[in-house]
Amino acid sequence: MTDSNAPPRTLSVELGQRGYPIHIGRGLLDDPDLIRSKLGKGRVMVVTDTEVAPHYLGRLLAQFDDPAYVVLPAGEEHKKPEGLTPIYDALVATGCGRDATLVVLGGGVIGDMGGFAAASFQRGINFIQVPTTLLAQVDSSVGGKTGVNHPGGKNLIGAFHQPQCVVCDTATLDTLDERNLRAGLAEVIKYGLIEDTAFLDWLEENLPLLLERDTDALVHAIARSCEIKAQVVADDERESTGRRAVLNLGHTFGHAIETLTGHRDWLHGEAVATGMVMAADMSRRMGWLSQDDCDRVRCIVRSAGLPVTPPPADSAEFLKLMARDKKVAAGRIRLVLLRALGNATLEADYDDKHLHATLDAALD
Amino acid sequence: MTDSNAPPRTLSVELGQRGYPIHIGRGLLDDPDLIRSKLGKGRVMVVTDTEVAPHYLGRLLAQFDDPAYVVLPAGEEHKKPEGLTPIYDALVATGCGRDATLVVLGGGVIGDMGGFAAASFQRGINFIQVPTTLLAQVDSSVGGKTGVNHPGGKNLIGAFHQPQCVVCDTATLDTLDERNLRAGLAEVIKYGLIEDTAFLDWLEENLPLLLERDTDALVHAIARSCEIKAQVVADDERESTGRRAVLNLGHTFGHAIETLTGHRDWLHGEAVATGMVMAADMSRRMGWLSQDDCDRVRCIVRSAGLPVTPPPADSAEFLKLMARDKKVAAGRIRLVLLRALGNATLEADYDDKHLHATLDAALD
């Protein structure tokens, strides 16, 4: 469903001098002023990939005088240090200087890579995020995390670099396949679980509309997700207090699933969805959630068409993969758990038996 | 001359939460507390190169419990994105996490590379600079500029990343060859020219002692140089106001010389030395310096055993190479010139005839 008169929404990420607006609405890609008002004096370089370019590159380029662009091969396998070379080469070849602005058009992979190229070219140039997947619109384009993968781990090489603005055009979701739409919803559900039970109520009611891509529902879901993420990021921009870690609800379990399946068979959002169900189960065993709360989590994940059970695995091996997480400190796996629905915390002090019971039950 | 009872000096770089101390003295590499007091809880990874490792790596490693290290091939030709791979690989292979500290032992190349690896690994880990050349001690280790080269230009890929501390052990200069010692003095002279005529007076008197590597003289020269640089950096950490650009006195002329000679025949400090003489000449033509001031600049550069004349070149070609400088804005070459000795400013508004006259005279 694409007809709507819903006005676009604008949120602010409050980070002092590095604060920036997030614009959300249908058709924003055709608004000539949103992005142009954020450009410096220098040249514009659009970075996108081979999947997104045919749909949206031409429309975006039409907004700028004499823009340059570079189209990267699509796919997470190109998200590595060498993958940045075409961006740097294009910036140099087109005479982009410190006053250039890099506009990143695409999903999470292209956003992370383009953002890191912007962070590191000439020690940092301006950039603008134009995310074209639901996952990127509610998650990776907000918060300033940029980077590439290393064989030793995802996003091991990167920088914190905040954009000048984020433009989420819900019309770009028209070309998103069903499975990726659902995977993006996993992160939307996450925001309700960690921070906002009213939003969770709203989601339970409006999931069907979201799955139909109703514009009003999408704008609300994206806006509320970005608001919650922006608030958490403003509280802890560089992950120094542990507060920002709550955004990783389900991710430690999820990363183990992704590694177990070679980062091929499961989408990130799918792994996070199952991870959230597992985190809820463990939170119940800790005595924090009721069985009813737990059923609610499982039910909303399932209603979004997302998996609630991990792939078959040995629980000792699963545990070993969880221990590779970046949140491990002093040899202890720190887990984001739910003290209640809408109240996530990072926990290191838990009884291992609850973790083992969760793994045994899920991997049974 | 290496015997001295001069106490070590400690300066502060005032950058709020990112401020840090610079320690300068003979034998500091053997002081177990200086560096150890700045380490986090995590692992120590020492990064050095094949030239420096035989002299100082063992002594530095002896200070830490279970340190890891990586030895890179020496030479500016390795200062490129791929050159960082061994550092990232070593960090991953030794299980270094966000709480690790990277200790960078070497000259400017290794400092820039190690610093950028620290800036980008896990989106930024702590690092400590232990510069072992005079150039690195007075220049590249202070101010937080890190990075690698791109075929399109030096230091085009990098980050601003401030160290936890800088340890300048003047004893490491014992193994520095004469030519590199003199090249380092070019930057020391620069600080007198841009900011402090009393320091310039002191240098004119004490150059012989510095060339003999007298400890007291070295400690004073390094400390005063770092003080001036730290003050300029504190005023303009990210080169946003133009203030920091004064540190580039002689560099726009110098970069043209380096490019002209393929970055092989001239050391950076040598090119900067000649560049400062050319900048002084142009400042005289602008009516800001007297002939006597100009002679003073030429004389101190010559006394340090540094070149005062560029290599033979066509002045139009020289100008074209100068126009590749990062300080070019709106197509105009901005030059650091001297309003007076001890008073450098960044100038875009000058009569081109003075620049042409300087080039014609120097390249005659």
XYZ file of C-alpha atoms in Angstrom:
728
model
C 0.000 0.000 0.000
C 1.663 3.202 -1.050
C -0.960 5.945 -0.990
C -0.798 8.194 1.992
C -0.968 11.813 2.887
C 1.110 11.274 5.984
C 3.498 14.197 6.317
C 7.148 13.300 6.587
C 8.632 13.149 10.072
C 11.884 14.730 11.188
C 13.764 13.654 14.299
C 16.950 14.995 15.829
C 19.888 12.979 17.025
C 21.204 15.061 19.911
C 24.978 14.882 19.893
C 25.922 18.534 20.412
C 27.876 19.853 17.447
C 27.661 16.444 15.811
C 23.861 16.246 16.064
C 21.849 15.751 12.903
C 18.292 15.294 11.594
C 16.653 12.080 10.364
C 13.937 12.643 7.769
C 11.356 9.893 7.245
C 8.623 9.886 4.614
C 7.471 8.647 1.272
C 9.099 10.252 -1.782
C 11.832 12.132 0.067
C 14.376 11.070 -2.539
C 12.712 13.536 -4.878
C 12.796 16.432 -2.429
C 15.593 18.599 -3.786
C 16.156 20.601 -0.616
C 16.547 17.967 2.096
C 19.961 16.812 1.009
C 21.153 19.907 -0.802
C 20.792 22.034 2.316
C 23.336 19.795 4.026
C 26.032 19.884 1.364
C 29.309 21.731 1.790
C 30.892 23.807 -0.933
C 32.737 20.880 -2.455
C 31.833 18.113 -4.790
C 29.174 15.413 -4.212
C 30.181 11.753 -4.528
C 27.346 9.214 -4.439
C 28.315 5.690 -3.329
C 25.910 2.862 -4.087
C 25.928 -0.760 -5.243
C 24.918 -2.749 -8.306
C 21.556 -3.775 -6.801
C 20.402 -0.323 -5.775
C 21.840 1.707 -8.664
C 19.285 0.689 -11.315
C 16.389 1.727 -9.070
C 17.441 4.945 -7.394
C 20.826 6.263 -8.510
C 19.517 8.296 -11.431
C 16.879 10.046 -9.310
C 19.405 10.943 -6.641
C 22.023 12.200 -9.094
C 19.418 14.439 -10.730
C 19.403 16.558 -7.569
C 23.012 17.698 -7.791
C 25.100 19.822 -10.107
C 27.931 17.779 -11.567
C 27.849 14.895 -9.075
C 30.333 12.035 -9.182
C 29.360 8.481 -8.304
C 30.796 5.032 -7.759
C 28.879 1.734 -7.942
C 30.305 -1.074 -5.782
C 29.562 -4.754 -6.263
C 26.644 -5.739 -4.010
C 27.107 -8.191 -1.157
C 28.570 -8.541 2.324
C 31.566 -10.422 0.896
C 32.837 -7.089 -0.463
C 32.664 -5.445 2.945
C 36.395 -5.623 3.655
C 39.288 -3.130 3.634
C 40.099 -3.770 -0.046
C 36.459 -3.095 -0.874
C 37.023 0.560 0.008
C 39.618 1.055 -2.725
C 37.107 1.964 -5.488
C 35.624 4.663 -3.243
C 39.003 6.238 -2.412
C 40.068 5.976 -6.064
C 36.882 7.672 -7.238
C 37.256 10.454 -4.660
C 40.816 11.099 -5.801
C 40.078 10.759 -9.521
C 37.246 13.297 -9.360
C 39.261 15.790 -7.356
C 37.148 15.536 -4.191
C 38.738 17.505 -1.366
C 38.030 17.974 2.320
C 34.930 19.959 1.449
C 33.366 17.102 -0.553
C 30.243 15.288 0.676
C 29.789 11.572 0.285
C 26.151 10.479 -0.154
C 25.627 6.821 0.665
C 22.674 5.181 -1.069
C 21.907 1.582 -0.139
C 21.510 -0.975 2.613
C 23.578 -1.581 5.717
C 26.640 -2.916 3.934
C 26.966 0.074 1.633
C 26.172 2.445 4.508
C 28.898 0.978 6.713
C 31.470 0.987 3.910
C 30.612 4.431 2.578
C 30.526 5.816 6.102
C 33.983 4.463 6.864
C 35.355 5.807 3.577
C 33.954 9.216 4.569
C 35.428 8.864 8.069
C 38.898 8.112 6.734
C 39.229 10.081 3.478
C 41.325 13.162 4.246
C 40.816 12.226 7.928
C 37.085 12.716 7.660
C 34.699 14.347 5.188
C 30.974 14.973 5.478
C 28.508 12.271 4.553
C 24.784 11.736 4.201
C 22.951 8.438 4.634
C 20.145 7.468 2.248
C 19.262 3.973 3.510
C 17.154 1.838 1.174
C 16.359 -1.187 3.360
C 14.202 -1.293 6.470
C 17.126 -2.666 8.473
C 19.363 0.217 7.427
C 16.599 2.783 8.019
C 15.949 1.695 11.608
C 19.401 0.570 12.599
C 22.661 0.932 10.725
C 22.138 4.440 9.359
C 21.610 5.885 12.841
C 24.356 6.123 15.423
C 27.546 6.736 13.486
C 29.000 3.230 13.484
C 30.885 2.649 10.247
C 33.324 -0.042 9.199
C 34.303 -3.160 7.318
C 34.812 -6.794 8.258
C 38.065 -8.639 8.985
C 38.375 -12.419 8.632
C 38.594 -12.396 12.445
C 35.231 -10.714 12.953
C 32.508 -8.446 11.631
C 33.062 -4.681 11.714
C 36.453 -5.090 13.364
C 37.864 -2.168 11.368
C 35.931 1.061 11.464
C 35.197 4.409 13.030
C 32.501 6.379 14.785
C 31.519 9.032 12.243
C 28.184 10.835 12.386
C 26.406 11.827 9.156
C 25.155 15.357 8.371
C 21.675 13.910 7.921
C 19.762 10.696 7.217
C 17.021 10.543 4.587
C 14.687 7.519 4.856
C 12.415 7.378 1.830
C 9.862 4.644 2.520
C 9.228 4.399 -1.237
C 12.634 2.732 -1.570
C 11.172 -0.182 0.404
C 8.857 -0.933 -2.555
C 11.697 -2.846 -4.176
C 12.747 -4.650 -0.991
C 12.014 -8.372 -1.053
C 9.642 -9.824 1.506
C 12.297 -11.706 3.460
C 14.439 -8.599 3.956
C 11.394 -6.584 4.985
C 10.687 -9.162 7.700
C 14.335 -9.176 8.766
C 14.154 -5.403 9.214
C 11.072 -5.811 11.382
C 13.149 -7.872 13.814
C 15.073 -4.743 14.754
C 11.849 -2.732 14.981
C 10.439 -5.276 17.445
C 13.730 -5.039 19.343
C 13.144 -1.354 20.104
C 9.777 -2.161 21.651
C 11.295 -4.928 23.753
C 14.222 -2.930 25.089
C 12.531 0.383 25.736
C 8.854 0.896 25.022
C 5.944 -1.433 25.789
C 3.435 1.002 24.238
C 5.319 0.660 20.963
C 5.248 -3.110 21.429
C 1.455 -2.942 21.840
C 1.246 -0.832 18.683
C 3.408 -3.320 16.787
C 1.291 -6.282 17.821
C -1.699 -4.473 16.388
C -0.068 -3.084 13.260
C 2.224 -5.871 12.081
C -0.200 -6.773 9.268
C -0.124 -3.180 7.978
C 3.659 -3.127 8.157
C 3.877 -6.372 6.217
C 1.605 -4.764 3.587
C 4.025 -1.808 3.523
C 1.403 0.723 4.504
C 3.132 4.084 4.377
C 1.685 5.545 7.561
C 2.559 2.433 9.541
C 6.074 2.318 8.108
C 6.718 5.988 8.841
C 5.565 5.528 12.430
C 7.565 2.328 12.973
C 10.743 3.789 11.473
C 10.369 7.077 13.322
C 9.793 5.459 16.727
C 12.680 3.026 16.134
C 15.032 5.845 15.185
C 13.870 7.913 18.166
C 14.712 5.116 20.573
C 18.036 4.385 18.920
C 18.933 8.092 18.766
C 18.202 8.484 22.482
C 20.344 5.506 23.436
C 23.165 6.696 21.161
C 22.967 10.227 22.600
C 23.352 8.725 26.085
C 26.414 6.682 25.124
C 27.820 7.620 21.714
C 31.015 5.593 21.962
C 29.848 2.604 23.970
C 31.712 3.692 27.056
C 29.015 3.231 29.704
C 27.365 0.000 28.614
C 24.075 1.815 27.937
C 24.456 1.506 24.161
C 24.849 -2.256 24.534
C 21.098 -2.695 25.103
C 20.729 -2.153 21.352
C 22.327 -5.570 21.057
C 19.379 -7.469 22.539
C 19.377 -10.871 20.861
C 22.640 -10.176 19.072
C 24.994 -12.390 21.083
C 22.759 -15.405 20.545
C 22.188 -14.178 16.988
C 25.876 -13.828 16.136
C 26.400 -17.437 17.190
C 23.635 -18.467 14.772
C 25.156 -16.386 11.967
C 28.618 -17.874 12.533
C 27.209 -21.378 12.846
C 25.526 -21.019 9.468
C 28.507 -19.374 7.805
C 26.779 -15.985 7.445
C 24.916 -17.433 4.465
C 21.629 -19.104 5.317
C 20.285 -16.731 7.948
C 19.798 -13.015 7.487
C 21.102 -10.865 10.324
C 17.564 -9.847 11.311
C 16.422 -13.466 11.354
C 19.271 -14.445 13.674
C 18.522 -11.466 15.929
C 14.843 -12.440 16.017
C 15.626 -15.934 17.283
C 18.256 -14.443 19.599
C 15.623 -12.199 21.181
C 13.377 -15.196 21.811
C 16.329 -16.939 23.485
C 17.177 -13.842 25.545
C 13.551 -13.661 26.669
C 13.631 -17.341 27.638
C 16.762 -16.817 29.722
C 15.237 -13.682 31.307
C 12.263 -15.842 32.351
C 14.597 -18.395 33.909
C 16.269 -15.539 35.801
C 12.847 -14.761 37.241
C 12.472 -11.422 35.438
C 9.885 -12.246 32.762
C 6.689 -14.231 33.216
C 5.825 -17.152 30.960
C 3.202 -14.882 29.475
C 5.791 -12.174 28.644
C 7.908 -14.834 27.015
C 5.020 -16.120 24.930
C 4.326 -12.560 23.820
C 7.897 -12.183 22.528
C 7.760 -15.495 20.718
C 4.382 -14.658 19.237
C 5.279 -11.244 17.849
C 8.467 -12.620 16.295
C 6.482 -15.429 14.724
C 3.781 -13.025 13.500
C 6.448 -11.055 11.682
C 7.282 -14.262 9.838
C 10.605 -14.599 11.610
C 12.203 -17.778 13.020
C 11.943 -18.518 16.751
C 14.268 -21.534 16.924
C 17.997 -21.717 16.177
C 19.369 -24.265 13.718
C 20.404 -27.632 15.189
C 23.699 -27.319 17.032
C 25.672 -28.677 19.919
C 25.095 -26.395 22.887
C 28.778 -26.412 23.891
C 29.720 -25.255 20.409
C 26.983 -22.621 20.442
C 28.368 -21.315 23.735
C 31.870 -21.138 22.301
C 30.629 -19.031 19.404
C 28.786 -16.729 21.804
C 32.061 -16.220 23.671
C 33.559 -14.566 20.583
C 31.253 -11.596 21.053
C 32.751 -8.095 21.408
C 30.858 -7.669 24.679
C 32.956 -10.361 26.361
C 34.869 -8.694 29.210
C 37.350 -10.388 31.535
C 36.451 -13.722 29.950
C 32.765 -13.350 30.824
C 30.008 -13.315 28.188
C 27.911 -10.242 28.910
C 24.336 -10.631 27.766
C 21.566 -8.146 27.115
C 18.592 -9.490 29.033
C 15.133 -8.197 29.881
C 14.430 -7.139 33.463
C 10.893 -6.665 32.131
C 9.377 -6.080 28.722
C 10.573 -2.590 27.753
C 13.550 -2.715 30.123
C 16.758 -4.251 28.770
C 20.075 -4.279 30.620
C 23.574 -5.599 30.019
C 24.279 -8.395 32.480
C 27.520 -10.121 33.410
C 26.336 -11.401 36.758
C 24.033 -14.311 36.019
C 23.945 -17.943 37.013
C 25.428 -20.001 34.163
C 22.806 -22.675 34.692
C 20.136 -20.381 33.248
C 22.175 -19.810 30.101
C 22.787 -23.541 29.751
C 19.106 -24.304 30.266
C 18.134 -21.786 27.564
C 20.612 -23.298 25.118
C 19.577 -26.855 25.929
C 15.888 -26.036 25.503
C 16.363 -24.130 22.232
C 18.877 -26.498 20.657
C 17.010 -29.599 21.743
C 77.284 13.863 23.803
C 75.126 11.733 26.023
C 76.018 12.540 29.617
C 73.583 14.841 31.298
C 71.761 15.224 34.518
C 68.979 17.140 32.865
C 65.714 16.022 34.399
C 63.095 14.787 31.969
C 60.461 17.298 30.924
C 56.733 16.667 30.822
C 54.312 18.784 28.795
C 50.559 18.590 28.467
C 48.560 18.685 25.281
C 45.343 20.397 26.368
C 42.464 18.776 24.540
C 39.952 18.308 27.335
C 39.167 14.643 27.857
C 41.515 13.760 25.027
C 44.476 15.641 26.521
C 47.693 13.754 27.195
C 51.263 14.188 28.451
C 54.456 14.252 26.393
C 57.514 13.029 28.283
C 60.950 14.060 27.010
C 64.278 12.887 28.423
C 67.220 10.579 28.076
C 66.608 6.935 29.012
C 62.834 7.148 29.340
C 62.449 3.867 27.464
C 63.756 2.154 30.581
C 61.341 3.899 32.929
C 58.814 1.187 33.727
C 56.123 3.501 35.028
C 55.708 6.107 32.303
C 54.003 3.834 29.836
C 52.547 1.278 32.203
C 50.542 3.915 34.039
C 48.733 4.662 30.772
C 47.745 1.104 29.867
C 44.204 -0.166 30.012
C 43.279 -3.572 31.373
C 43.755 -5.317 28.061
C 46.692 -6.632 26.155
C 49.676 -4.597 24.885
C 50.585 -4.791 21.192
C 53.859 -3.145 20.178
C 54.111 -2.076 16.529
C 57.554 -1.316 15.127
C 59.611 -1.842 11.966
C 62.616 -3.852 10.864
C 65.013 -0.926 11.321
C 63.989 -0.008 14.829
C 63.269 -3.472 16.234
C 66.907 -4.607 16.646
C 67.755 -1.521 18.701
C 64.793 -0.918 20.982
C 62.067 -3.545 20.730
C 63.533 -5.865 23.348
C 63.905 -3.091 25.923
C 60.355 -1.927 25.399
C 58.840 -5.420 25.540
C 60.674 -6.066 28.820
C 58.364 -3.546 30.497
C 55.138 -5.462 29.907
C 53.612 -8.716 31.059
C 52.928 -10.942 28.077
C 53.091 -8.295 25.352
C 52.410 -9.058 21.707
C 54.297 -7.347 18.902
C 54.413 -7.003 15.142
C 57.406 -5.882 13.075
C 56.543 -4.171 9.772
C 58.907 -3.752 6.846
C 60.625 -0.359 7.101
C 60.036 2.345 4.507
C 57.490 4.879 3.296
C 56.554 2.568 0.385
C 54.742 0.350 2.892
C 52.655 3.246 4.189
C 49.478 2.301 2.327
C 46.157 0.675 3.264
C 47.424 -2.863 2.601
C 50.376 -2.125 4.883
C 47.970 -2.107 7.831
C 46.939 -5.728 7.323
C 49.746 -7.245 9.427
C 48.753 -4.992 12.339
C 45.055 -5.922 12.188
C 45.961 -9.591 11.743
C 48.264 -9.509 14.768
C 45.621 -7.780 16.890
C 43.047 -10.415 15.970
C 45.438 -13.361 16.270
C 46.513 -12.363 19.786
C 42.966 -11.780 20.953
C 43.319 -8.030 21.443
C 39.972 -6.458 22.294
C 38.692 -2.937 22.749
C 40.678 -2.630 25.963
C 44.020 -3.355 24.262
C 46.709 -0.676 23.941
C 48.825 -0.307 20.847
C 52.348 1.010 21.521
C 53.948 2.481 18.421
C 57.763 2.431 18.395
C 59.488 4.117 15.470
C 59.671 7.097 13.157
C 56.920 9.063 11.476
C 55.859 6.338 9.050
C 55.357 3.729 11.732
C 53.692 6.301 14.001
C 51.183 7.298 11.329
C 50.415 3.693 10.399
C 50.208 2.386 13.952
C 48.114 5.380 14.957
C 45.617 4.753 12.162
C 45.442 1.050 12.989
C 44.640 2.056 16.583
C 42.070 4.599 15.362
C 40.269 2.018 13.248
C 40.595 -1.313 15.092
C 37.283 -1.950 16.840
C 36.466 1.680 15.964
C 39.333 2.968 18.096
C 41.593 1.569 20.789
C 44.137 3.346 22.982
C 47.635 3.945 21.730
C 50.949 5.311 22.930
C 53.586 6.939 20.764
C 57.277 6.160 21.316
C 58.903 8.156 18.499
C 62.525 7.293 17.698
C 63.470 10.002 15.189
C 63.832 13.714 15.824
C 61.224 14.438 13.155
C 58.692 12.144 14.818
C 59.509 13.502 18.285
C 58.891 17.133 17.345
C 56.209 16.694 14.748
C 54.329 13.579 13.756
C 53.853 12.077 17.221
C 52.104 15.217 18.486
C 48.685 16.299 17.305
C 46.786 13.114 16.573
C 47.127 12.977 12.802
C 47.344 9.366 11.678
C 47.044 7.767 8.268
C 48.457 6.109 5.194
C 49.182 7.240 1.649
C 47.094 6.756 -1.488
C 48.614 6.830 -4.973
C 46.750 10.140 -5.330
C 48.449 11.799 -2.376
C 50.198 11.477 0.964
C 48.112 10.784 4.060
C 44.870 10.852 2.067
C 43.407 8.055 4.199
C 43.508 8.490 7.940
C 41.961 9.735 11.144
C 42.440 12.182 13.973
C 43.223 9.973 16.954
C 45.004 11.282 20.038
C 47.422 9.020 21.938
C 47.276 8.374 25.708
C 50.821 9.652 25.988
C 54.000 10.296 24.010
C 57.391 9.160 25.284
C 60.393 10.822 23.600
C 63.595 9.124 24.710
C 66.471 11.228 23.341
C 68.734 8.187 23.670
C 66.922 6.652 20.696
C 68.436 9.459 18.603
C 71.898 7.926 19.167
C 71.224 5.531 16.315
C 69.716 8.171 14.006
C 71.899 8.956 11.005
C 73.260 12.468 10.584
C 71.073 13.316 7.584
C 67.850 12.406 9.367
C 68.940 14.349 12.444
C 69.371 17.437 10.253
C 66.019 16.815 8.543
C 64.377 16.759 11.978
C 66.014 20.081 12.804
C 64.162 21.651 9.858
C 60.886 21.226 11.744
C 62.478 22.531 14.960
C 63.571 25.687 13.116
C 60.043 25.947 11.733
C 58.596 26.347 15.243
C 60.911 29.298 15.898
C 59.942 30.903 12.599
C 56.186 30.553 12.992
C 55.825 31.404 16.653
C 58.824 32.281 18.796
C 61.758 34.527 17.918
C 63.385 33.899 21.319
C 63.506 30.202 20.417
C 64.952 31.183 17.037
C 67.692 33.154 18.840
C 68.367 30.133 21.053
C 68.565 27.855 18.019
C 71.039 30.116 16.215
C 73.266 29.868 19.256
C 72.793 26.189 20.022
C 72.685 24.528 16.603
C 76.244 23.208 17.066
C 75.231 21.514 20.347
C 72.137 20.008 18.710
C 74.229 18.655 15.849
C 76.520 17.069 18.482
C 73.354 15.556 20.053
C 73.916 17.204 23.411
C 71.174 15.870 25.667
C 70.293 19.141 27.383
C 70.048 20.956 24.070
C 67.958 18.177 22.514
C 65.565 18.038 25.465
C 65.066 21.794 25.302
C 64.606 21.872 21.521
C 62.148 18.968 21.522
C 60.216 20.312 24.501
C 59.855 23.821 23.050
C 58.880 22.395 19.652
C 56.234 20.137 21.201
C 54.952 23.013 23.358
C 54.403 25.185 20.305
C 52.817 22.389 18.300
C 50.606 21.346 21.229
C 49.368 24.912 21.636
C 48.515 25.250 17.960
C 46.797 21.848 17.950
C 44.816 22.717 21.076
C 43.594 25.878 19.321
C 42.481 23.984 16.206
C 42.510 20.221 16.673
C 40.775 19.374 13.400
C 42.060 22.088 11.115
C 38.742 23.859 11.072
C 39.874 27.449 11.666
C 43.033 27.641 9.585
C 45.147 28.187 12.707
C 46.664 24.704 12.529
C 47.758 25.376 8.954
C 50.664 27.567 10.172
C 52.394 24.306 11.100
C 52.723 23.825 7.354
C 55.192 26.696 6.839
C 57.378 25.661 3.921
C 55.294 22.564 3.234
C 53.456 23.649 0.061
C 56.741 24.553 -1.604
C 58.265 21.458 0.008
C 55.600 19.041 -1.234
C 56.220 20.248 -4.784
C 59.922 19.453 -4.312
C 59.109 16.008 -2.910
C 56.770 15.208 -5.807
C 59.222 16.597 -8.360
C 61.902 14.256 -7.047
C 59.598 11.254 -6.765
C 59.681 11.211 -2.923
C 63.103 9.591 -3.184
C 66.025 11.982 -3.298
C 64.897 14.581 -0.786
C 63.909 13.858 2.795
C 60.694 15.545 3.940
C 62.629 17.792 6.343
C 65.033 18.828 3.599
C 62.175 19.800 1.292
C 60.492 21.725 4.122
C 63.772 23.512 4.866
C 64.049 24.783 1.304
C 60.322 25.508 1.305
C 60.739 27.753 4.362
C 63.496 29.701 2.614
C 61.165 30.159 -0.364
C 58.258 31.203 1.882
C 60.531 33.749 3.563
C 61.599 35.070 0.169
C 57.969 35.497 -0.887
C 57.144 37.148 2.451
C 59.941 39.658 1.749
C 58.479 40.391 -1.666
C 55.108 40.972 0.006
C 56.831 43.627 2.105
C 56.525 41.711 5.391
C 60.108 40.552 5.997
C 63.260 42.605 5.566
C 66.174 41.385 3.488
C 67.957 40.880 6.795
C 65.134 38.645 8.152
C 65.319 36.642 4.961
C 69.063 36.211 5.231
C 68.597 35.026 8.805
C 66.208 32.284 7.666
C 68.521 31.186 4.881
C 71.500 31.212 7.239
C 69.968 29.109 10.013
C 68.734 26.531 7.491
C 72.190 26.390 5.951
C 73.851 26.124 9.388
C 71.728 23.071 10.114
C 73.276 21.505 7.015
C 70.000 21.716 5.105
C 69.455 22.724 1.452
C 68.302 26.262 0.640
C 67.664 25.838 -3.102
C 65.131 23.592 -4.843
C 66.195 21.158 -7.545
C 66.154 22.480 -11.147
C 62.584 22.667 -12.441
C 60.333 24.586 -14.732
C 58.488 27.159 -12.654
C 55.133 26.455 -14.343
C 55.462 22.791 -13.475
C 56.493 23.629 -9.910
C 53.378 25.786 -9.580
C 51.178 22.977 -10.863
C 52.571 20.625 -8.220
C 51.974 23.243 -5.519
C 48.328 23.420 -6.640
C 47.844 19.788 -5.578
C 48.201 20.804 -1.950
C 45.381 19.996 0.499
C 45.223 23.666 1.474
C 43.943 24.625 -1.972
C 40.464 26.113 -1.547
C 38.192 27.338 -4.322
C 41.024 26.765 -6.786
C 43.387 29.117 -4.915
C 46.722 27.933 -3.462
C 46.755 29.072 0.146
C 50.257 29.638 1.453
C 51.681 29.919 4.939
C 53.754 33.097 4.895
C 55.552 35.169 7.520
C 54.065 38.524 8.509
C 57.239 38.799 10.587
C 59.714 36.323 12.032
C 57.733 34.470 14.697
C 54.380 35.308 13.098
C 53.101 32.913 10.430
C 49.666 33.157 8.796
C 47.731 31.296 6.125
C 47.252 33.582 3.123
C 44.998 33.222 0.100
C 44.966 36.916 -0.785
C 48.354 37.644 -2.311
C 49.513 39.075 -5.610
C 50.496 36.181 -7.886
C 53.456 38.154 -9.182
C 55.238 37.702 -5.838
C 54.793 33.925 -5.993
C 56.043 33.860 -9.585
C 59.035 36.031 -8.686
C 59.930 33.687 -5.808
C 59.722 30.641 -8.061
C 61.673 32.305 -10.856
C 64.414 33.392 -8.477
C 64.683 30.019 -6.734
C 64.410 27.864 -9.844
C 66.672 30.092 -11.911
